[in-house]
GROMACS .gro file of C-alpha atoms in nm:
model
  180
    1PHE     CA    1   0.314   0.254  -4.845
    2GLU     CA    2   0.158  -0.090  -4.810
    3SER     CA    3   0.297  -0.314  -4.509
    4ALA     CA    4   0.250  -0.643  -4.390
    5THR     CA    5   0.391  -0.890  -4.136
    6LEU     CA    6   0.594  -1.217  -4.202
    7ILE     CA    7   0.545  -1.491  -3.946
    8ALA     CA    8   0.877  -1.739  -4.025
    9ARG     CA    9   0.929  -2.044  -3.803
   10THR     CA   10   1.283  -2.143  -3.737
   11GLY     CA   11   1.424  -2.463  -3.597
   12SER     CA   12   1.678  -2.266  -3.413
   13VAL     CA   13   1.805  -1.892  -3.330
   14ILE     CA   14   1.944  -1.755  -3.676
   15ALA     CA   15   2.234  -1.493  -3.580
   16ASP     CA   16   2.186  -1.310  -3.946
   17LEU     CA   17   1.825  -1.369  -3.991
   18PRO     CA   18   1.726  -0.983  -4.083
   19ARG     CA   19   1.983  -0.978  -4.373
   20ARG     CA   20   1.885  -1.334  -4.504
   21LEU     CA   21   1.501  -1.213  -4.487
   22SER     CA   22   1.582  -0.919  -4.665
   23ARG     CA   23   1.761  -1.119  -4.937
   24GLU     CA   24   1.492  -1.382  -4.957
   25ALA     CA   25   1.245  -1.072  -5.007
   26ALA     CA   26   1.423  -0.908  -5.257
   27LEU     CA   27   1.455  -1.184  -5.479
   28VAL     CA   28   1.062  -1.214  -5.442
   29ASP     CA   29   1.038  -0.821  -5.512
   30PRO     CA   30   1.320  -0.555  -5.505
   31ALA     CA   31   1.125  -0.306  -5.328
   32ILE     CA   32   0.987  -0.479  -5.074
   33ARG     CA   33   1.213  -0.371  -4.779
   34VAL     CA   34   1.256  -0.591  -4.417
   35ARG     CA   35   1.230  -0.392  -4.082
   36ASP     CA   36   1.125  -0.437  -3.759
   37VAL     CA   37   1.286  -0.836  -3.715
   38ALA     CA   38   1.173  -0.979  -3.398
   39THR     CA   39   1.091  -1.295  -3.241
   40VAL     CA   40   0.744  -1.405  -3.130
   41GLU     CA   41   0.827  -1.403  -2.770
   42ASP     CA   42   0.989  -1.033  -2.775
   43MET     CA   43   0.668  -0.897  -2.950
   44LEU     CA   44   0.446  -1.107  -2.741
   45SER     CA   45   0.619  -0.945  -2.423
   46LYS     CA   46   0.573  -0.625  -2.546
   47GLU     CA   47   0.205  -0.673  -2.588
   48LEU     CA   48   0.174  -0.776  -2.235
   49ALA     CA   49   0.400  -0.532  -2.074
   50GLY     CA   50   0.068  -0.296  -1.941
   51THR     CA   51  -0.119  -0.621  -1.824
   52ARG     CA   52   0.197  -0.736  -1.647
   53PHE     CA   53   0.232  -0.432  -1.484
   54ASN     CA   54  -0.118  -0.396  -1.353
   55MET     CA   55  -0.080  -0.720  -1.200
   56SER     CA   56   0.249  -0.656  -1.040
   57LEU     CA   57   0.041  -0.318  -0.873
   58LEU     CA   58  -0.250  -0.545  -0.791
   59VAL     CA   59  -0.035  -0.782  -0.649
   60ALA     CA   60   0.184  -0.502  -0.468
   61PHE     CA   61  -0.149  -0.313  -0.310
   62ALA     CA   62  -0.292  -0.685  -0.182
   63ALA     CA   63  -0.012  -0.738  -0.021
   64LEU     CA   64   0.009  -0.427   0.136
   65ALA     CA   65  -0.396  -0.452   0.219
   66LEU     CA   66  -0.298  -0.802   0.391
   67VAL     CA   67  -0.023  -0.614   0.593
   68LEU     CA   68  -0.275  -0.331   0.672
   69ALA     CA   69  -0.533  -0.631   0.758
   70THR     CA   70  -0.249  -0.771   0.991
   71VAL     CA   71  -0.148  -0.467   1.187
   72GLY     CA   72  -0.496  -0.369   1.178
   73LEU     CA   73  -0.608  -0.687   1.400
   74TYR     CA   74  -0.324  -0.681   1.598
   75GLY     CA   75  -0.400  -0.339   1.734
   76VAL     CA   76  -0.760  -0.422   1.779
   77ILE     CA   77  -0.683  -0.703   1.984
   78ALA     CA   78  -0.375  -0.555   2.158
   79TYR     CA   79  -0.567  -0.252   2.285
   80SER     CA   80  -0.866  -0.478   2.414
   81VAL     CA   81  -0.603  -0.696   2.597
   82SER     CA   82  -0.461  -0.380   2.731
   83GLN     CA   83  -0.786  -0.281   2.850
   84ARG     CA   84  -0.875  -0.573   2.979
   85THR     CA   85  -0.544  -0.631   3.186
   86ARG     CA   86  -0.747  -0.590   3.546
   87GLU     CA   87  -0.996  -0.898   3.412
   88MET     CA   88  -0.678  -1.130   3.290
   89GLY     CA   89  -0.528  -1.042   3.639
   90ILE     CA   90  -0.838  -1.210   3.839
   91ARG     CA   91  -0.886  -1.466   3.606
   92LEU     CA   92  -0.560  -1.582   3.665
   93ALA     CA   93  -0.556  -1.527   4.035
   94LEU     CA   94  -0.887  -1.722   4.095
   95GLY     CA   95  -0.699  -2.027   3.941
   96ALA     CA   96  -0.738  -1.958   3.568
   97GLY     CA   97  -0.448  -2.148   3.384
   98GLU     CA   98  -0.248  -1.975   3.108
   99PRO     CA   99  -0.438  -2.263   2.874
  100GLU     CA  100  -0.765  -2.070   2.935
  101VAL     CA  101  -0.649  -1.687   2.934
  102LEU     CA  102  -0.492  -1.773   2.551
  103ARG     CA  103  -0.786  -1.943   2.456
  104LEU     CA  104  -0.980  -1.665   2.617
  105VAL     CA  105  -0.845  -1.403   2.369
  106MET     CA  106  -0.759  -1.632   2.056
  107SER     CA  107  -1.149  -1.688   2.058
  108GLN     CA  108  -1.192  -1.326   2.040
  109GLY     CA  109  -0.927  -1.295   1.790
  110ALA     CA  110  -1.149  -1.632   1.598
  111ARG     CA  111  -1.443  -1.433   1.588
  112LEU     CA  112  -1.373  -1.115   1.461
  113THR     CA  113  -1.181  -1.280   1.201
  114VAL     CA  114  -1.453  -1.543   1.108
  115LEU     CA  115  -1.680  -1.218   1.134
  116GLY     CA  116  -1.427  -1.020   0.915
  117VAL     CA  117  -1.350  -1.255   0.658
  118SER     CA  118  -1.714  -1.348   0.573
  119PHE     CA  119  -1.767  -0.984   0.529
  120GLY     CA  120  -1.493  -0.986   0.302
  121LEU     CA  121  -1.520  -1.265   0.077
  122ALA     CA  122  -1.913  -1.153   0.040
  123VAL     CA  123  -1.794  -0.815  -0.062
  124ALA     CA  124  -1.532  -0.948  -0.290
  125SER     CA  125  -1.781  -1.222  -0.471
  126GLY     CA  126  -1.980  -0.870  -0.552
  127LEU     CA  127  -1.698  -0.694  -0.679
  128THR     CA  128  -1.549  -0.968  -0.895
  129ARG     CA  129  -1.801  -0.880  -1.162
  130LEU     CA  130  -1.612  -0.521  -1.237
  131MET     CA  131  -1.289  -0.690  -1.255
  132GLN     CA  132  -1.383  -0.981  -1.488
  133GLY     CA  133  -1.185  -0.812  -1.765
  134MET     CA  134  -0.871  -0.852  -1.597
  135LEU     CA  135  -0.888  -1.176  -1.475
  136TYR     CA  136  -0.761  -1.487  -1.722
  137GLY     CA  137  -0.797  -1.865  -1.678
  138VAL     CA  138  -0.993  -1.807  -1.378
  139SER     CA  139  -1.402  -1.746  -1.343
  140PRO     CA  140  -1.487  -1.437  -1.146
  141LEU     CA  141  -1.623  -1.673  -0.867
  142ASP     CA  142  -1.418  -1.929  -0.843
  143PRO     CA  143  -1.405  -2.141  -0.537
  144MET     CA  144  -1.047  -2.239  -0.507
  145THR     CA  145  -0.946  -1.895  -0.506
  146PHE     CA  146  -1.203  -1.790  -0.266
  147VAL     CA  147  -1.120  -2.071  -0.058
  148MET     CA  148  -0.730  -2.019  -0.025
  149VAL     CA  149  -0.789  -1.635   0.032
  150GLY     CA  150  -0.998  -1.716   0.317
  151VAL     CA  151  -0.764  -1.939   0.497
  152VAL     CA  152  -0.449  -1.699   0.408
  153LEU     CA  153  -0.673  -1.392   0.577
  154ALA     CA  154  -0.757  -1.636   0.858
  155LEU     CA  155  -0.429  -1.801   0.946
  156VAL     CA  156  -0.283  -1.400   0.933
  157ALA     CA  157  -0.531  -1.298   1.148
  158LEU     CA  158  -0.509  -1.594   1.384
  159VAL     CA  159  -0.098  -1.509   1.390
  160ALA     CA  160  -0.151  -1.153   1.479
  161THR     CA  161  -0.433  -1.241   1.751
  162TYR     CA  162  -0.161  -1.445   1.890
  163PHE     CA  163   0.080  -1.255   2.036
  164PRO     CA  164  -0.174  -1.043   2.221
  165ALA     CA  165  -0.310  -1.380   2.408
  166ARG     CA  166   0.037  -1.488   2.469
  167ARG     CA  167   0.113  -1.133   2.645
  168ALA     CA  168  -0.204  -1.167   2.848
  169THR     CA  169  -0.096  -1.517   2.966
  170ARG     CA  170   0.218  -1.308   3.133
  171VAL     CA  171  -0.029  -1.051   3.329
  172ASP     CA  172   0.120  -1.067   3.700
  173PRO     CA  173  -0.214  -1.063   3.895
  174VAL     CA  174  -0.086  -0.860   4.171
  175VAL     CA  175   0.028  -0.598   3.944
  176ALA     CA  176  -0.333  -0.599   3.758
  177LEU     CA  177  -0.493  -0.581   4.087
  178ARG     CA  178  -0.339  -0.300   4.168
  179ALA     CA  179  -0.363  -0.127   3.863
  180GLU     CA  180  -0.652   0.140   3.847
   0.00000   0.00000   0.00000
């Protein structure tokens, strides 16, 4: 059996299109059988289903990675602040204000953020060559994508740093000095 594909453009949706196509094909040759009538949108949707699924997985894993990075950075900064409770108490007792303590902890988080984002973007620029086949309409080293990713990661990291920094400003100097 030979098969062929017929693509027909219509001005609107035709309810009985398969029957009409069968009738017109029978006028040309009674042996022609019309099967699998579908819109181009349906065919395109079926063709791209695997790619959409892969991209959905990639987005889900990227979101999970962002959450894990946020929680990890929060944990590191929170642990660092808890280890430096005595230092924060001494600073506050000697007259450092809340803004100075906040700035101290935030600068530590900012340094870690700059280091992590720089390293991550450098590694990503090397790994994009492996993912080149999955990219559509974007070059592997698209500057806008790299800038936006860097900005989003930096903002998330600074927000994760803010909460331990705020807690550090609320250390009671007397309690901190009596600890240990």
